[in-house]
Amino acid sequence: MTLHDEHPRLARLIERGARRTLAAVSPPPQPESEPPPEPEPEPPSTPESPPKSFAREVTAIWLAAEGSLATRRLYERLDEEDVAKIELLISETPELAAYYELAPNQLAREQMVLAYGIWLGHDASTAKTGLPAAQPPEEIHLMARGPLASAGGLYEADFIVDALAGVNIEMADVQSALDFGCSSGRVVRVLAAAYPEIEWRGCDPNAPAIEWASENLPGIEFFVNDNAPPLPLADGSLDMAYAISIWSHFAPSLGLSWFEEMHRLLRPGGHLVCTTHGLTSVAHSAAHGRSEEQVEEILSALYRQGSWYAPEFGEEGDWGVVNPDWGTAFLSPEWMLTHLCPRWRVLEFAPGRNQENQDVYVLQRV
């Protein structure tokens, strides 16, 4: 089902923006006295020649591999008795039992067993899986809280590992990895539990979040980074890095600087998994409160120059981190290809894969 079927009003809005962009970049009509020119083959879509329909671009697609590999690896450490005990605890907690009964599939049930087991104090949920039970207090930045989030970012850990598996990279091939923009460690705590043999690092400019993570999430090296490169790591010291909803906030010029820094840190052939706001995010943000005028402004910018940026956090910053080059950014695939290649190879591109919102890229350092 396309966006036209689910959100016809939004589809009309996006197509109206495209038509305005087309009108602005199309050549003037020929005089009536002159014979019409021979039709030329339609060029491929570029920032100067947007497509007339966005139905394909705003439809989220899956990664090449969708195995939920991190969740499955952790869940399989529990035996049948553990799962039965956790399910009993869930049944004794009505508000959790209602969600568990409505789980749409086996993966959702497995993630709930992992999360609820920790939330309800089931000892084996921590002892056998390696998932830490500590939860950041309210004053520490965390993207999700409550029972379903108590195991950490299972969803994000899955799509990172799945994204690598889709380009034939096994976690057994990774020796050192970095969570770039880790906050208080919501995702890296899951990956470190699932793959403890890897040397995990996490960094963020949010000092209180890093301090909490350093004190509560053992086995991971955390450090505070500045708003601009470099990081205090050696050239070629990483096999893999990932960044979730980070380049979706960098001003494009700063984003390019950080891509260069990742290129320095990754060994030749190393991989970067990152997410950005793209066309699917335009649809998502329009459905969640952006005005029609701003949606059209973003669309026009994406098809004219490939990027749009606004310092939307203002003077107060984002959880105390004040940086005029940290706001909200949208980047088109054409922008990514133009600015990153040939120093990077784009191995996979999954529009809207992150929460039916952000695009997921797997990049290989050349």
Short mmCIF file of C-alpha atoms in Angstrom, two decimals, residues 34-328:
data_model
loop_
_atom_site.label_atom_id
_atom_site.label_comp_id
_atom_site.label_asym_id
_atom_site.label_seq_id
_atom_site.Cartn_x
_atom_site.Cartn_y
_atom_site.Cartn_z
CA GLU A 34 7.58 27.61 -34.09
CA PRO A 35 7.10 23.88 -34.57
CA PRO A 36 7.33 21.93 -31.34
CA PRO A 37 10.78 20.46 -30.69
CA GLU A 38 11.37 16.76 -31.01
CA PRO A 39 10.73 15.06 -27.65
CA GLU A 40 13.87 14.10 -25.78
CA PRO A 41 14.23 11.10 -23.50
CA GLU A 42 13.24 11.98 -19.94
CA PRO A 43 16.42 12.37 -17.85
CA PRO A 44 16.83 10.44 -14.62
CA SER A 45 15.68 12.14 -11.44
CA THR A 46 18.17 14.70 -10.14
CA PRO A 47 17.86 17.62 -7.69
CA GLU A 48 17.00 19.77 -10.76
CA SER A 49 14.47 17.33 -12.25
CA PRO A 50 12.19 15.89 -9.56
CA PRO A 51 9.84 13.02 -10.31
CA LYS A 52 6.16 13.76 -10.75
CA SER A 53 5.08 11.24 -8.16
CA PHE A 54 6.59 10.46 -4.77
CA ALA A 55 4.65 7.24 -4.16
CA ARG A 56 7.76 5.05 -4.33
CA GLU A 57 10.08 7.39 -2.48
CA VAL A 58 7.83 7.85 0.55
CA THR A 59 7.11 4.15 1.03
CA ALA A 60 9.30 2.56 3.70
CA ILE A 61 11.08 -0.63 2.63
CA TRP A 62 12.84 -3.43 4.49
CA LEU A 63 16.53 -4.16 4.62
CA ALA A 64 17.93 -6.99 2.55
CA ALA A 65 18.22 -9.09 5.73
CA GLU A 66 15.56 -8.93 8.44
CA GLY A 67 16.51 -11.52 11.02
CA SER A 68 16.23 -9.48 14.25
CA LEU A 69 19.58 -11.05 15.00
CA ALA A 70 20.43 -9.21 18.22
CA THR A 71 17.07 -9.95 19.85
CA ARG A 72 17.17 -13.61 18.82
CA ARG A 73 20.71 -14.04 20.12
CA LEU A 74 19.72 -12.67 23.54
CA TYR A 75 16.38 -14.49 23.74
CA GLU A 76 17.98 -17.84 22.97
CA ARG A 77 20.04 -17.57 26.16
CA LEU A 78 16.85 -18.04 28.16
CA ASP A 79 15.50 -21.57 28.59
CA GLU A 80 11.87 -22.64 28.60
CA GLU A 81 11.67 -22.39 32.39
CA ASP A 82 12.96 -18.80 32.30
CA VAL A 83 10.41 -17.80 29.68
CA ALA A 84 7.59 -19.50 31.59
CA LYS A 85 8.55 -17.67 34.78
CA ILE A 86 8.68 -14.31 33.01
CA GLU A 87 5.31 -14.97 31.38
CA LEU A 88 3.87 -15.76 34.82
CA LEU A 89 5.22 -12.46 36.16
CA ILE A 90 3.70 -10.68 33.16
CA SER A 91 0.31 -12.32 33.76
CA GLU A 92 0.37 -11.03 37.34
CA THR A 93 0.86 -7.46 36.09
CA PRO A 94 -2.37 -6.51 34.26
CA GLU A 95 -1.04 -3.49 32.37
CA LEU A 96 1.85 -5.53 30.96
CA ALA A 97 -0.29 -8.61 30.33
CA ALA A 98 -2.61 -6.61 28.10
CA TYR A 99 0.27 -5.56 25.83
CA TYR A 100 1.75 -9.06 25.80
CA GLU A 101 -1.55 -10.62 24.72
CA LEU A 102 -1.73 -8.15 21.82
CA ALA A 103 1.80 -8.88 20.56
CA PRO A 104 1.48 -9.12 16.77
CA ASN A 105 4.19 -11.74 16.21
CA GLN A 106 6.83 -13.92 17.80
CA LEU A 107 9.52 -11.25 17.56
CA ALA A 108 7.38 -8.80 19.54
CA ARG A 109 6.80 -11.45 22.20
CA GLU A 110 10.53 -12.18 22.45
CA GLN A 111 11.33 -8.48 22.85
CA MET A 112 8.65 -8.15 25.52
CA VAL A 113 9.98 -11.18 27.39
CA LEU A 114 13.46 -9.62 27.44
CA ALA A 115 12.24 -6.17 28.44
CA TYR A 116 9.56 -7.19 30.94
CA GLY A 117 11.88 -9.75 32.53
CA ILE A 118 14.29 -6.96 33.42
CA TRP A 119 11.50 -4.57 34.43
CA LEU A 120 9.95 -7.15 36.76
CA GLY A 121 13.26 -8.11 38.37
CA HIS A 122 13.67 -11.61 36.93
CA ASP A 123 17.26 -12.43 37.84
CA ALA A 124 18.01 -14.66 34.84
CA SER A 125 16.97 -11.90 32.45
CA THR A 126 20.12 -10.06 33.44
CA ALA A 127 22.37 -12.94 34.47
CA LYS A 128 21.86 -15.03 31.34
CA THR A 129 21.44 -12.35 28.68
CA GLY A 130 24.00 -9.87 29.99
CA LEU A 131 21.49 -7.02 29.62
CA PRO A 132 22.06 -4.45 32.40
CA ALA A 133 19.11 -3.70 34.68
CA ALA A 134 20.14 -0.11 35.51
CA GLN A 135 17.83 2.61 34.16
CA PRO A 136 18.82 6.31 33.81
CA PRO A 137 16.98 8.75 36.10
CA GLU A 138 14.62 11.33 34.61
CA GLU A 139 17.25 14.07 34.46
CA ILE A 140 19.49 11.97 32.20
CA HIS A 141 18.75 11.96 28.46
CA LEU A 142 17.07 8.79 27.21
CA MET A 143 15.00 8.40 24.02
CA ALA A 144 12.54 5.88 25.50
CA ARG A 145 11.51 4.92 29.03
CA GLY A 146 9.23 2.44 30.73
CA PRO A 147 8.70 -1.35 30.68
CA LEU A 148 9.03 -1.84 26.93
CA ALA A 149 12.32 0.11 26.86
CA SER A 150 13.87 -1.45 29.97
CA ALA A 151 16.11 -3.84 27.98
CA GLY A 152 17.45 -0.94 25.90
CA GLY A 153 17.16 -0.30 22.17
CA LEU A 154 16.39 -3.81 20.91
CA TYR A 155 14.72 -2.47 17.75
CA GLU A 156 17.72 -0.32 16.80
CA ALA A 157 20.25 -3.02 17.70
CA ASP A 158 18.38 -5.40 15.41
CA PHE A 159 18.38 -3.16 12.36
CA ILE A 160 22.08 -2.37 12.80
CA VAL A 161 23.06 -6.04 12.90
CA ASP A 162 20.55 -6.91 10.18
CA ALA A 163 21.85 -4.09 7.98
CA LEU A 164 25.37 -5.48 8.22
CA ALA A 165 24.16 -9.03 7.62
CA GLY A 166 22.40 -7.82 4.48
CA VAL A 167 25.79 -6.90 2.99
CA ASN A 168 27.39 -10.16 4.19
CA ILE A 169 29.10 -8.73 7.27
CA GLU A 170 28.93 -11.02 10.29
CA MET A 171 29.42 -9.60 13.77
CA ALA A 172 32.15 -12.22 14.19
CA ASP A 173 34.15 -10.14 11.68
CA VAL A 174 33.92 -7.03 13.89
CA GLN A 175 36.54 -6.51 16.58
CA SER A 176 36.02 -2.84 17.47
CA ALA A 177 32.93 -0.66 17.07
CA LEU A 178 31.67 2.80 17.99
CA ASP A 179 28.19 4.11 18.84
CA PHE A 180 28.54 7.70 17.59
CA GLY A 181 25.99 9.80 19.47
CA CYS A 182 25.20 7.14 22.07
CA SER A 183 23.52 9.38 24.69
CA SER A 184 23.19 7.24 27.86
CA GLY A 185 23.92 4.01 25.98
CA ARG A 186 20.41 2.76 25.13
CA VAL A 187 21.52 0.86 21.99
CA VAL A 188 25.14 0.00 22.68
CA ARG A 189 24.16 -1.71 25.95
CA VAL A 190 22.12 -4.20 23.89
CA LEU A 191 24.86 -4.80 21.35
CA ALA A 192 27.51 -5.20 24.06
CA ALA A 193 25.31 -7.79 25.78
CA ALA A 194 24.65 -9.67 22.53
CA TYR A 195 28.26 -9.51 21.30
CA PRO A 196 30.54 -9.09 24.35
CA GLU A 197 33.58 -10.25 22.41
CA ILE A 198 33.60 -6.93 20.49
CA GLU A 199 35.42 -3.89 21.88
CA TRP A 200 32.55 -1.38 22.19
CA ARG A 201 32.85 2.38 22.53
CA GLY A 202 30.25 5.10 22.79
CA CYS A 203 30.54 8.87 22.60
CA ASP A 204 28.25 11.89 22.86
CA PRO A 205 28.56 15.63 23.65
CA ASN A 206 25.97 15.19 26.44
CA ALA A 207 28.33 14.94 29.42
CA PRO A 208 25.76 13.90 32.10
CA ALA A 209 24.51 11.06 29.88
CA ILE A 210 28.05 9.81 29.29
CA GLU A 211 28.85 10.06 33.00
CA TRP A 212 25.81 7.93 33.88
CA ALA A 213 26.62 5.37 31.19
CA SER A 214 30.24 5.11 32.32
CA GLU A 215 29.14 4.40 35.89
CA ASN A 216 26.32 1.96 35.10
CA LEU A 217 27.14 0.09 31.88
CA PRO A 218 30.35 -1.92 32.40
CA GLY A 219 32.35 -3.36 29.54
CA ILE A 220 31.88 -0.34 27.27
CA GLU A 221 34.30 2.58 26.90
CA PHE A 222 32.38 5.87 27.00
CA PHE A 223 33.76 9.35 26.37
CA VAL A 224 32.49 12.88 25.77
CA ASN A 225 33.14 14.35 22.32
CA ASP A 226 33.15 17.93 21.09
CA ASN A 227 30.59 19.29 18.63
CA ALA A 228 33.20 19.18 15.84
CA PRO A 229 35.87 16.60 14.93
CA PRO A 230 38.21 15.02 15.79
CA LEU A 231 37.52 12.16 18.19
CA PRO A 232 40.33 10.94 20.46
CA LEU A 233 40.77 7.67 18.54
CA ALA A 234 43.56 6.50 16.25
CA ASP A 235 43.36 6.30 12.47
CA GLY A 236 41.84 3.03 11.27
CA SER A 237 41.05 1.90 14.83
CA LEU A 238 37.44 0.83 14.13
CA ASP A 239 35.93 -2.00 12.13
CA MET A 240 32.42 -0.58 12.37
CA ALA A 241 30.58 2.50 13.55
CA TYR A 242 26.91 3.40 13.67
CA ALA A 243 24.94 6.57 14.25
CA ILE A 244 21.19 6.60 14.80
CA SER A 245 19.44 9.94 14.23
CA ILE A 246 22.72 11.89 14.21
CA TRP A 247 23.19 13.00 10.60
CA SER A 248 19.47 13.83 10.73
CA HIS A 249 20.49 16.74 12.98
CA PHE A 250 23.85 17.97 11.63
CA ALA A 251 23.96 21.01 9.39
CA PRO A 252 25.15 19.58 6.03
CA SER A 253 28.61 21.18 6.24
CA LEU A 254 29.20 19.79 9.74
CA GLY A 255 27.79 16.45 8.64
CA LEU A 256 30.40 16.25 5.89
CA SER A 257 33.14 16.97 8.41
CA TRP A 258 31.94 14.09 10.56
CA PHE A 259 31.77 11.77 7.55
CA GLU A 260 35.43 12.61 6.95
CA GLU A 261 36.18 11.83 10.60
CA MET A 262 34.43 8.46 10.33
CA HIS A 263 36.49 7.80 7.18
CA ARG A 264 39.64 8.45 9.21
CA LEU A 265 38.61 6.22 12.10
CA LEU A 266 37.42 3.21 10.10
CA ARG A 267 39.93 0.81 8.67
CA PRO A 268 39.85 0.43 4.86
CA GLY A 269 36.82 -1.70 4.11
CA GLY A 270 35.19 -0.83 7.45
CA HIS A 271 31.48 -0.02 7.66
CA LEU A 272 29.29 2.83 8.86
CA VAL A 273 25.55 2.33 9.47
CA CYS A 274 23.74 5.65 9.72
CA THR A 275 20.27 7.14 9.44
CA THR A 276 19.08 10.39 7.87
CA HIS A 277 15.86 12.27 7.30
CA GLY A 278 14.82 11.79 3.66
CA LEU A 279 11.61 11.90 1.66
CA THR A 280 9.88 9.37 3.88
CA SER A 281 10.70 11.64 6.80
CA VAL A 282 9.01 14.54 5.00
CA ALA A 283 5.82 12.49 4.89
CA HIS A 284 6.30 11.45 8.52
CA SER A 285 6.89 14.99 9.77
CA ALA A 286 3.91 16.33 7.78
CA ALA A 287 1.72 13.77 9.50
CA HIS A 288 3.14 14.82 12.87
CA GLY A 289 2.66 18.55 12.83
CA ARG A 290 4.83 20.34 10.27
CA SER A 291 2.93 22.96 8.33
CA GLU A 292 2.10 22.56 4.65
CA GLU A 293 4.27 25.59 3.85
CA GLN A 294 7.31 24.10 5.59
CA VAL A 295 6.78 20.70 3.98
CA GLU A 296 6.80 22.36 0.56
CA GLU A 297 9.92 24.32 1.54
CA ILE A 298 11.72 21.11 2.54
CA LEU A 299 10.66 19.31 -0.63
CA SER A 300 11.78 22.17 -2.83
CA ALA A 301 15.16 22.29 -1.09
CA LEU A 302 15.65 18.53 -1.41
CA TYR A 303 15.02 18.59 -5.16
CA ARG A 304 16.97 21.77 -5.83
CA GLN A 305 20.04 21.27 -3.64
CA GLY A 306 19.59 17.89 -1.98
CA SER A 307 19.44 19.16 1.61
CA TRP A 308 17.45 21.27 4.07
CA TYR A 309 18.55 22.44 7.52
CA ALA A 310 17.16 24.57 10.33
CA PRO A 311 18.69 25.16 13.82
CA GLU A 312 15.42 24.23 15.52
CA PHE A 313 16.72 23.66 19.05
CA GLY A 314 17.28 27.39 19.60
CA GLU A 315 19.35 29.01 22.31
CA GLU A 316 18.49 26.40 24.95
CA GLY A 317 20.00 23.63 22.85
CA ASP A 318 19.25 19.92 22.95
CA TRP A 319 19.42 18.69 26.54
CA GLY A 320 21.99 21.33 27.34
CA VAL A 321 24.09 20.80 24.21
CA VAL A 322 24.08 24.15 22.40
CA ASN A 323 25.33 24.11 18.82
CA PRO A 324 23.97 26.21 15.92
CA ASP A 325 24.93 23.37 13.56
CA TRP A 326 22.79 20.84 15.48
CA GLY A 327 19.14 21.15 14.54
CA THR A 328 17.01 19.31 11.97
#
